[in-house]
Short mmCIF file of C-alpha atoms in Angstrom, two decimals:
data_model
loop_
_atom_site.label_atom_id
_atom_site.label_comp_id
_atom_site.label_asym_id
_atom_site.label_seq_id
_atom_site.Cartn_x
_atom_site.Cartn_y
_atom_site.Cartn_z
CA MET A 1 -30.15 245.21 199.53
CA LYS A 2 -32.61 245.43 196.91
CA LYS A 3 -34.60 248.44 197.59
CA ASP A 4 -37.18 248.06 194.13
CA LEU A 5 -38.09 244.52 195.87
CA GLY A 6 -41.64 244.73 197.83
CA PHE A 7 -43.29 243.19 200.41
CA LEU A 8 -47.27 241.75 200.60
CA ILE A 9 -47.40 240.80 204.51
CA ASP A 10 -50.50 238.66 206.52
CA MET A 11 -51.83 240.00 209.13
CA ASP A 12 -53.20 237.42 211.44
CA GLY A 13 -50.77 234.12 211.75
CA VAL A 14 -48.20 236.40 210.78
CA ILE A 15 -47.47 240.02 212.80
CA TYR A 16 -50.14 238.79 215.31
CA ARG A 17 -52.24 235.97 216.72
CA GLY A 18 -55.99 236.60 218.16
CA GLY A 19 -55.04 239.73 220.45
CA GLU A 20 -51.20 239.46 220.92
CA LEU A 21 -48.48 240.75 218.96
CA ILE A 22 -46.28 237.83 217.78
CA PRO A 23 -42.55 238.83 219.01
CA GLY A 24 -40.37 240.39 216.06
CA ALA A 25 -43.32 241.94 214.38
CA LYS A 26 -42.61 245.38 215.25
CA GLU A 27 -38.86 245.33 215.08
CA PHE A 28 -39.86 243.60 211.25
CA ILE A 29 -42.39 246.62 210.04
CA GLN A 30 -39.60 250.05 211.76
CA LYS A 31 -37.38 248.13 209.21
CA LEU A 32 -39.00 247.62 206.36
CA LEU A 33 -40.50 251.62 206.72
CA ARG A 34 -36.75 252.24 207.75
CA GLU A 35 -35.34 251.16 205.45
CA ASP A 36 -37.43 252.47 203.56
CA TYR A 37 -38.67 249.58 201.85
CA PRO A 38 -42.62 249.16 200.47
CA PHE A 39 -44.93 246.98 201.47
CA LEU A 40 -48.27 246.09 202.54
CA PHE A 41 -50.99 244.50 204.94
CA LEU A 42 -52.60 242.35 203.03
CA THR A 43 -55.81 240.83 204.83
CA ASN A 44 -58.55 238.34 204.45
CA ASN A 45 -60.56 240.12 206.94
CA SER A 46 -63.35 242.90 205.53
CA GLN A 47 -65.04 244.05 208.03
CA ARG A 48 -62.45 246.83 209.06
CA ASN A 49 -61.89 249.96 207.02
CA CYS A 50 -58.25 251.01 207.18
CA ARG A 51 -58.06 253.83 209.19
CA ASP A 52 -59.88 251.01 212.30
CA VAL A 53 -56.98 248.73 210.70
CA VAL A 54 -54.17 251.62 211.62
CA ALA A 55 -55.44 252.32 215.07
CA LYS A 56 -55.93 248.05 216.25
CA LEU A 57 -51.93 248.24 215.10
CA SER A 58 -51.31 251.44 216.80
CA ARG A 59 -52.55 250.12 220.06
CA MET A 60 -49.90 247.26 219.01
CA GLY A 61 -47.24 249.02 219.17
CA ILE A 62 -46.98 249.39 215.02
CA LYS A 63 -47.09 252.32 213.41
CA VAL A 64 -48.74 253.08 209.64
CA ALA A 65 -50.66 254.37 207.39
CA GLU A 66 -53.17 253.96 205.89
CA LYS A 67 -51.74 253.25 202.92
CA HIS A 68 -49.97 250.07 204.18
CA ILE A 69 -53.60 248.36 204.04
CA PHE A 70 -55.18 246.60 201.51
CA THR A 71 -57.75 244.25 202.68
CA CYS A 72 -60.69 241.63 200.33
CA ALA A 73 -63.21 243.98 200.78
CA ILE A 74 -61.08 247.06 198.60
CA ALA A 75 -60.20 243.98 196.42
CA THR A 76 -63.41 243.15 195.61
CA ALA A 77 -64.85 247.32 195.60
CA ARG A 78 -62.51 247.46 192.65
CA TYR A 79 -63.05 244.70 191.13
CA LEU A 80 -66.71 245.17 190.59
CA ALA A 81 -65.87 248.89 189.33
CA SER A 82 -64.20 247.75 187.04
CA GLN A 83 -66.73 244.87 185.50
CA LYS A 84 -69.95 247.29 186.26
CA PRO A 85 -69.02 250.94 186.76
CA GLY A 86 -72.23 252.71 189.28
CA GLY A 87 -73.62 249.04 189.71
CA THR A 88 -75.46 248.49 193.48
CA ALA A 89 -74.98 246.21 195.79
CA TYR A 90 -77.21 244.09 198.53
CA VAL A 91 -74.28 243.67 201.09
CA ILE A 92 -74.09 240.90 204.37
CA GLY A 93 -71.32 242.24 205.50
CA GLU A 94 -69.69 245.32 208.19
CA GLY A 95 -68.16 248.65 207.33
CA GLY A 96 -65.20 247.76 205.98
CA LEU A 97 -66.97 245.96 202.90
CA LEU A 98 -69.92 249.34 202.95
CA THR A 99 -67.19 252.12 203.00
CA ALA A 100 -65.13 249.95 200.06
CA LEU A 101 -68.32 249.79 197.55
CA HIS A 102 -69.40 253.68 198.37
CA GLN A 103 -65.45 254.85 197.94
CA ASN A 104 -65.91 252.97 194.49
CA GLY A 105 -69.14 254.23 193.11
CA TYR A 106 -71.78 251.48 194.53
CA SER A 107 -74.54 251.89 195.66
CA ILE A 108 -76.18 249.80 199.22
CA VAL A 109 -80.05 248.32 197.40
CA ASP A 110 -82.53 245.75 198.97
CA ASP A 111 -84.28 245.50 196.12
CA GLU A 112 -83.58 243.64 192.62
CA PRO A 113 -78.58 244.26 192.65
CA ASP A 114 -76.21 243.95 190.39
CA TYR A 115 -74.75 242.34 192.60
CA VAL A 116 -75.27 240.11 196.04
CA VAL A 117 -71.84 240.77 198.13
CA ILE A 118 -70.97 238.75 201.28
CA GLY A 119 -68.01 238.77 203.79
CA GLU A 120 -67.24 238.98 207.34
CA GLY A 121 -70.38 239.43 210.03
CA ARG A 122 -70.87 239.20 213.42
CA THR A 123 -74.20 239.36 213.39
CA ILE A 124 -75.19 237.54 209.84
CA MET A 125 -78.48 237.15 210.02
CA LEU A 126 -80.04 234.13 208.66
CA GLU A 127 -83.36 236.17 207.28
CA SER A 128 -80.65 237.83 205.12
CA VAL A 129 -79.29 234.67 204.48
CA ASP A 130 -82.76 234.26 203.09
CA LYS A 131 -82.87 237.08 201.14
CA ALA A 132 -79.43 236.94 199.67
CA ILE A 133 -80.34 233.61 197.91
CA ASN A 134 -83.64 234.88 196.77
CA MET A 135 -81.97 238.05 195.01
CA VAL A 136 -79.21 235.05 193.42
CA MET A 137 -82.14 233.25 192.04
CA ASN A 138 -83.86 236.26 190.74
CA GLY A 139 -80.58 236.55 189.23
CA SER A 140 -78.13 238.60 191.19
CA LYS A 141 -74.34 237.85 191.17
CA LEU A 142 -72.98 235.89 193.95
CA ILE A 143 -69.79 237.95 195.01
CA ALA A 144 -67.27 236.62 198.33
CA THR A 145 -64.60 238.85 199.23
CA ASN A 146 -63.13 235.99 200.39
CA LEU A 147 -63.78 232.46 200.54
CA ASP A 148 -61.58 231.01 204.05
CA ALA A 149 -64.39 228.56 205.87
CA TYR A 150 -63.36 230.05 209.58
CA CYS A 151 -61.61 232.88 210.69
CA PRO A 152 -59.00 232.75 213.92
CA SER A 153 -60.59 234.20 217.34
CA SER A 154 -59.51 234.18 220.76
CA ASN A 155 -58.50 231.85 222.94
CA ASN A 156 -56.93 229.56 220.21
CA SER A 157 -60.72 229.04 219.37
CA ILE A 158 -62.01 229.77 215.40
CA ARG A 159 -65.61 231.06 214.43
CA SER A 160 -67.07 230.55 211.13
CA GLY A 161 -65.93 232.66 208.05
CA CYS A 162 -66.94 234.16 204.88
CA GLY A 163 -66.56 231.09 202.22
CA ALA A 164 -69.32 229.33 205.29
CA PHE A 165 -72.15 231.54 205.19
CA VAL A 166 -71.54 231.43 200.78
CA SER A 167 -71.77 228.16 200.74
CA MET A 168 -74.89 228.02 202.30
CA ILE A 169 -75.44 230.85 199.19
CA GLU A 170 -74.32 228.14 197.39
CA MET A 171 -76.28 225.31 198.55
CA ALA A 172 -79.48 226.87 197.42
CA THR A 173 -78.58 228.24 194.55
CA GLY A 174 -76.41 225.74 192.87
CA LYS A 175 -74.43 228.81 191.28
CA LYS A 176 -70.80 229.60 192.74
CA ALA A 177 -69.51 232.71 194.31
CA PHE A 178 -66.99 234.29 192.13
CA SER A 179 -64.62 235.90 195.17
CA ALA A 180 -61.83 238.06 194.76
CA GLY A 181 -59.75 237.84 197.84
CA LYS A 182 -56.62 235.52 198.66
CA PRO A 183 -55.48 233.61 196.52
CA SER A 184 -57.71 235.18 193.71
CA PRO A 185 -55.16 237.05 191.19
CA VAL A 186 -57.47 239.83 190.50
CA MET A 187 -56.33 240.24 194.78
CA MET A 188 -52.77 239.71 194.28
CA ARG A 189 -52.71 241.38 190.76
CA ILE A 190 -53.64 245.17 192.02
CA ALA A 191 -51.49 244.69 195.46
CA LYS A 192 -49.24 244.29 193.87
CA SER A 193 -50.02 247.50 190.90
CA GLU A 194 -49.90 249.52 194.05
CA LEU A 195 -46.92 248.58 195.25
CA GLY A 196 -45.57 249.56 192.16
CA THR A 197 -42.86 246.49 191.67
CA ARG A 198 -42.77 243.67 188.93
CA SER A 199 -43.52 240.27 190.36
CA ALA A 200 -40.31 238.52 191.18
CA GLN A 201 -39.52 241.36 192.89
CA THR A 202 -42.93 241.27 195.07
CA ILE A 203 -42.58 239.34 198.39
CA MET A 204 -45.77 237.73 200.08
CA ILE A 205 -45.41 236.82 203.65
CA GLY A 206 -47.34 234.70 204.97
CA ASP A 207 -49.00 231.44 207.28
CA THR A 208 -51.36 229.95 205.24
CA MET A 209 -50.89 227.74 202.34
CA GLU A 210 -53.91 226.97 201.16
CA THR A 211 -54.39 231.19 200.18
CA ASP A 212 -51.12 233.55 200.89
CA ILE A 213 -48.47 230.47 199.67
CA LEU A 214 -50.74 229.92 196.64
CA GLY A 215 -51.67 232.77 195.45
CA GLY A 216 -48.26 234.58 195.80
CA VAL A 217 -46.84 230.78 193.88
CA GLN A 218 -49.86 231.04 191.05
CA MET A 219 -48.77 234.94 190.81
CA GLY A 220 -44.61 234.20 190.57
CA PHE A 221 -44.37 236.61 193.52
CA LYS A 222 -40.95 235.03 195.70
CA THR A 223 -43.11 233.66 199.03
CA VAL A 224 -41.44 233.27 202.92
CA LEU A 225 -44.47 230.71 205.29
CA THR A 226 -43.58 231.48 208.71
CA LEU A 227 -44.73 228.67 211.16
CA THR A 228 -46.77 230.56 213.92
CA GLY A 229 -49.82 230.51 211.97
CA SER A 230 -52.58 228.39 210.03
CA THR A 231 -49.44 225.89 208.76
CA ARG A 232 -47.59 223.63 210.90
CA ARG A 233 -43.84 222.71 209.21
CA GLU A 234 -45.09 218.71 208.23
CA GLU A 235 -48.02 219.77 206.45
CA ILE A 236 -46.26 221.98 203.53
CA GLU A 237 -45.81 218.18 201.85
CA ASN A 238 -49.58 217.25 201.66
CA PHE A 239 -48.91 220.15 198.78
CA ALA A 240 -48.22 220.18 195.16
CA TYR A 241 -46.79 222.84 195.92
CA SER A 242 -44.48 224.91 197.81
CA PRO A 243 -43.32 227.93 199.67
CA ASP A 244 -39.88 229.52 198.72
CA HIS A 245 -38.42 229.94 202.41
CA VAL A 246 -39.91 228.57 205.89
CA ILE A 247 -39.77 229.93 208.88
CA LEU A 248 -40.91 230.49 212.19
CA SER A 249 -41.65 233.51 212.96
CA ILE A 250 -41.17 237.30 211.80
CA LYS A 251 -38.62 237.13 213.94
CA ASP A 252 -36.38 234.81 211.97
CA LEU A 253 -36.30 238.23 209.08
CA LEU A 254 -34.48 240.66 211.35
CA ASP A 255 -31.23 238.49 210.75
CA THR A 256 -29.83 240.20 208.70
CA ASP A 257 -28.22 236.79 206.46
CA ARG A 258 -31.56 235.28 206.80
CA PHE A 259 -33.10 238.79 205.54
CA GLU A 260 -30.19 239.98 202.54
CA GLN A 261 -30.49 235.49 201.38
CA ILE A 262 -34.00 235.92 200.87
CA MET A 263 -34.22 239.50 199.05
CA ASP A 264 -30.98 237.36 197.03
CA GLN A 265 -32.73 234.41 195.67
CA GLU A 266 -32.96 234.80 192.40
CA LEU A 267 -36.43 234.05 190.34
CA VAL A 268 -37.71 234.13 187.38
CA PRO A 269 -39.49 237.28 185.77
CA VAL A 270 -42.28 238.04 185.43
CA ASN A 271 -44.18 240.55 184.27
#
């Protein structure tokens, strides 16, 4: 086995679906821990901080540490800190985003911010959106933690995602948001750096062609699409890019032959 390999693993649709653990997910993560493969859970959900995500996974039977969690909120905060250290932000979002910004030296303000930062929120008020619109019109830069139009919810339903709220502000201001979340190279590059792997030794496992697989393809990662989430097999041909491997579920990777086949596929190294 190649121990210099590392894994970036999407969560909803790969590890769990709604509140239900996908069969084989717990055993696969145990395998990575047991065999000392570096990995990160990569999520476009900015609501929860790392500790909350660890607690959710623990309730499902998956025991990992905060170091295994990497969210679009963290990617966004690190990006902003690199662009304007010690800056200010007006935030529409929840605890995970606020925590990440504070940890990266940002102050949360209600007037004349450097950036207007939009994340997921279950109680977003139109008044907050109107305030954000006026700030952007007055020169604040518009940032989205991700551009997902919707998020999976319980009972096979969906709810409005960050991208839906961002689009209102874009339409009203005529200004486009910059997003650091998947499939942005910003998030993918920082996550790879956290793993300490080269691009060709980084494996992206996800269920969504437009984010997980596109982000991996653009970075030169190996990509594995699982069919337990938002993408059906017949939809793959609709895209101009394709995953390196397609699996029915994460459980397939418990098969030693299948795991080694994916791990041993040679790609042209990309730094």
